Amino acid sequence: MGTDESTPSWCPSGDPNAPEAVVLGVRSGADGQVAYLAEPVPAGDVLGAVPAGISPTRVLRFASHCVSDCINRSGNDCTLVDRVLTLPSAGESRAVPRCHLRTDCQWWRQRGVDACHRCPAVSTQHYQGDELNELVADPATTPEQLAAWIAEAD
């Protein structure tokens, strides 16, 4: 992973089955926050170690290349990071987590430090019936719609 803008950008909520996928971090604690790894580990090296019946995205966060046909893509931008930043702060630390992905991260390139503050709380897997997370995950949801839903729910 380099710092050249011409290098592929990486999605911090990536597909664990992509050939280039790496483990970004491990979900830990009662709040499920991501504890970032100091160095990337190829996803293929760990996927087989996740016990049967447990989705790898439940316990690990993966990064993979941002791809032009991603449902969260609009032009060169990721719409998911905009929806994530619409959510009220969950009291995340103002410290920026150490992350080996940062120089090539699409979210960093788009939203800088604000995206880094929210990234540890992002869950690749959400459960049906969790309307807020379903809205955030839905590429058809605009940040304005999300903000309106949040205001109405309060």
Short mmCIF file of C-alpha atoms in Angstrom, two decimals:
data_model
loop_
_atom_site.label_atom_id
_atom_site.label_comp_id
_atom_site.label_asym_id
_atom_site.label_seq_id
_atom_site.Cartn_x
_atom_site.Cartn_y
_atom_site.Cartn_z
CA MET A 1 0.00 0.00 0.00
CA GLY A 2 1.55 3.24 -1.13
CA THR A 3 0.74 6.92 -1.05
CA ASP A 4 0.37 7.58 -4.78
CA GLU A 5 -3.10 8.84 -5.76
CA SER A 6 -2.94 6.61 -8.84
CA THR A 7 -2.81 3.48 -6.68
CA PRO A 8 -6.14 1.74 -6.14
CA SER A 9 -8.10 3.04 -3.21
CA TRP A 10 -9.05 0.59 -0.51
CA CYS A 11 -12.44 0.12 1.11
CA PRO A 12 -12.26 -0.22 4.91
CA SER A 13 -15.50 -2.21 4.79
CA GLY A 14 -14.34 -4.55 2.07
CA ASP A 15 -15.17 -7.95 0.65
CA PRO A 16 -13.30 -10.67 2.55
CA ASN A 17 -13.36 -12.88 -0.55
CA ALA A 18 -11.67 -10.40 -2.88
CA PRO A 19 -8.27 -11.73 -4.00
CA GLU A 20 -6.40 -8.79 -2.48
CA ALA A 21 -8.48 -8.64 0.75
CA VAL A 22 -6.68 -8.12 4.04
CA VAL A 23 -7.81 -8.18 7.64
CA LEU A 24 -8.06 -4.57 8.80
CA GLY A 25 -8.90 -5.39 12.40
CA VAL A 26 -10.65 -7.55 14.93
CA ARG A 27 -13.98 -6.74 16.58
CA SER A 28 -13.53 -6.73 20.32
CA GLY A 29 -15.24 -5.77 23.52
CA ALA A 30 -18.91 -5.42 24.32
CA ASP A 31 -19.31 -2.53 21.88
CA GLY A 32 -17.86 -4.45 18.92
CA GLN A 33 -15.37 -1.70 18.11
CA VAL A 34 -12.54 -2.61 15.77
CA ALA A 35 -9.06 -3.09 17.21
CA TYR A 36 -6.82 -2.42 14.21
CA LEU A 37 -3.95 -4.73 13.31
CA ALA A 38 -0.49 -3.17 13.11
CA GLU A 39 0.19 -4.90 9.78
CA PRO A 40 -2.17 -6.27 7.13
CA VAL A 41 -2.83 -10.00 7.13
CA PRO A 42 -4.08 -11.59 3.91
CA ALA A 43 -7.72 -12.57 4.39
CA GLY A 44 -7.07 -15.96 2.85
CA ASP A 45 -4.66 -16.73 5.69
CA VAL A 46 -7.37 -16.37 8.35
CA LEU A 47 -10.73 -17.13 6.76
CA GLY A 48 -10.27 -20.86 7.35
CA ALA A 49 -9.62 -20.27 11.05
CA VAL A 50 -13.04 -18.70 11.68
CA PRO A 51 -15.24 -21.40 13.23
CA ALA A 52 -18.01 -22.88 11.10
CA GLY A 53 -21.32 -21.12 11.58
CA ILE A 54 -19.74 -17.75 12.33
CA SER A 55 -19.63 -15.16 9.59
CA PRO A 56 -16.08 -13.82 9.26
CA THR A 57 -17.48 -10.26 9.10
CA ARG A 58 -18.97 -10.75 12.57
CA VAL A 59 -15.53 -10.95 14.16
CA LEU A 60 -13.19 -9.33 11.64
CA ARG A 61 -13.11 -6.19 9.50
CA PHE A 62 -11.73 -6.59 6.02
CA ALA A 63 -10.34 -4.17 3.48
CA SER A 64 -10.30 -4.70 -0.26
CA HIS A 65 -9.96 -2.53 -3.34
CA CYS A 66 -12.76 -0.10 -4.05
CA VAL A 67 -14.31 -1.22 -7.30
CA SER A 68 -16.19 0.80 -9.87
CA ASP A 69 -19.22 -1.52 -9.81
CA CYS A 70 -19.69 -1.33 -6.02
CA ILE A 71 -23.27 -0.52 -5.06
CA ASN A 72 -21.96 2.19 -2.72
CA ARG A 73 -20.04 3.95 -5.46
CA SER A 74 -21.16 7.18 -7.13
CA GLY A 75 -18.58 8.38 -9.64
CA ASN A 76 -15.27 8.33 -7.75
CA ASP A 77 -16.89 8.63 -4.33
CA CYS A 78 -18.11 6.16 -1.75
CA THR A 79 -21.62 7.00 -0.59
CA LEU A 80 -21.36 4.68 2.42
CA VAL A 81 -18.90 6.95 4.22
CA ASP A 82 -21.31 9.87 3.77
CA ARG A 83 -24.13 7.85 5.33
CA VAL A 84 -21.86 6.71 8.19
CA LEU A 85 -20.88 10.33 8.90
CA THR A 86 -24.57 11.30 9.03
CA LEU A 87 -25.06 9.11 12.11
CA PRO A 88 -24.87 10.78 15.50
CA SER A 89 -21.56 10.35 17.25
CA ALA A 90 -21.47 7.23 19.38
CA GLY A 91 -19.02 8.89 21.73
CA GLU A 92 -16.04 7.64 19.76
CA SER A 93 -12.62 8.72 20.85
CA ARG A 94 -11.19 11.80 19.19
CA ALA A 95 -7.91 9.94 18.85
CA VAL A 96 -7.32 8.74 15.31
CA PRO A 97 -6.81 4.98 15.32
CA ARG A 98 -3.55 3.59 13.98
CA CYS A 99 -4.39 2.06 10.64
CA HIS A 100 -2.14 0.56 7.98
CA LEU A 101 -4.77 1.34 5.35
CA ARG A 102 -4.96 5.11 5.78
CA THR A 103 -2.73 6.33 2.95
CA ASP A 104 -4.80 4.42 0.39
CA CYS A 105 -8.17 4.43 2.15
CA GLN A 106 -11.07 5.72 0.08
CA TRP A 107 -12.82 7.03 3.17
CA TRP A 108 -9.69 8.92 4.26
CA ARG A 109 -9.27 10.39 0.77
CA GLN A 110 -12.90 11.56 0.79
CA ARG A 111 -13.54 12.67 4.36
CA GLY A 112 -10.20 12.66 6.16
CA VAL A 113 -10.00 12.43 9.91
CA ASP A 114 -13.79 12.51 10.39
CA ALA A 115 -14.04 9.14 8.63
CA CYS A 116 -11.22 7.75 10.77
CA HIS A 117 -13.07 8.70 13.96
CA ARG A 118 -16.14 6.72 12.88
CA CYS A 119 -14.43 3.78 11.22
CA PRO A 120 -13.92 1.61 14.36
CA ALA A 121 -17.69 1.51 14.95
CA VAL A 122 -18.61 0.45 11.42
CA SER A 123 -20.08 -3.01 11.16
CA THR A 124 -19.96 -4.87 7.87
CA GLN A 125 -22.71 -7.16 9.09
CA HIS A 126 -26.04 -5.88 10.35
CA TYR A 127 -29.08 -7.73 11.53
CA GLN A 128 -32.52 -7.65 9.95
CA GLY A 129 -34.89 -5.56 11.98
CA ASP A 130 -32.19 -3.02 12.85
CA GLU A 131 -33.79 -0.29 10.77
CA LEU A 132 -31.10 2.33 11.28
CA ASN A 133 -28.29 0.03 10.17
CA GLU A 134 -30.39 -1.21 7.26
CA LEU A 135 -30.84 2.41 6.14
CA VAL A 136 -27.12 3.13 6.46
CA ALA A 137 -26.27 0.01 4.46
CA ASP A 138 -28.81 0.79 1.72
CA PRO A 139 -27.11 2.68 -1.13
CA ALA A 140 -30.47 4.22 -2.05
CA THR A 141 -30.59 6.08 1.27
CA THR A 142 -29.30 9.63 1.06
CA PRO A 143 -27.61 11.37 3.99
CA GLU A 144 -30.59 13.74 4.07
CA GLN A 145 -33.06 10.86 4.37
CA LEU A 146 -30.93 9.31 7.08
CA ALA A 147 -30.75 12.59 9.01
CA ALA A 148 -34.55 12.97 8.74
CA TRP A 149 -35.09 9.41 10.04
CA ILE A 150 -32.73 10.06 12.96
CA ALA A 151 -34.48 13.34 13.82
CA GLU A 152 -37.88 11.63 13.73
CA ALA A 153 -36.67 8.73 15.89
CA ASP A 154 -35.48 11.14 18.61
#
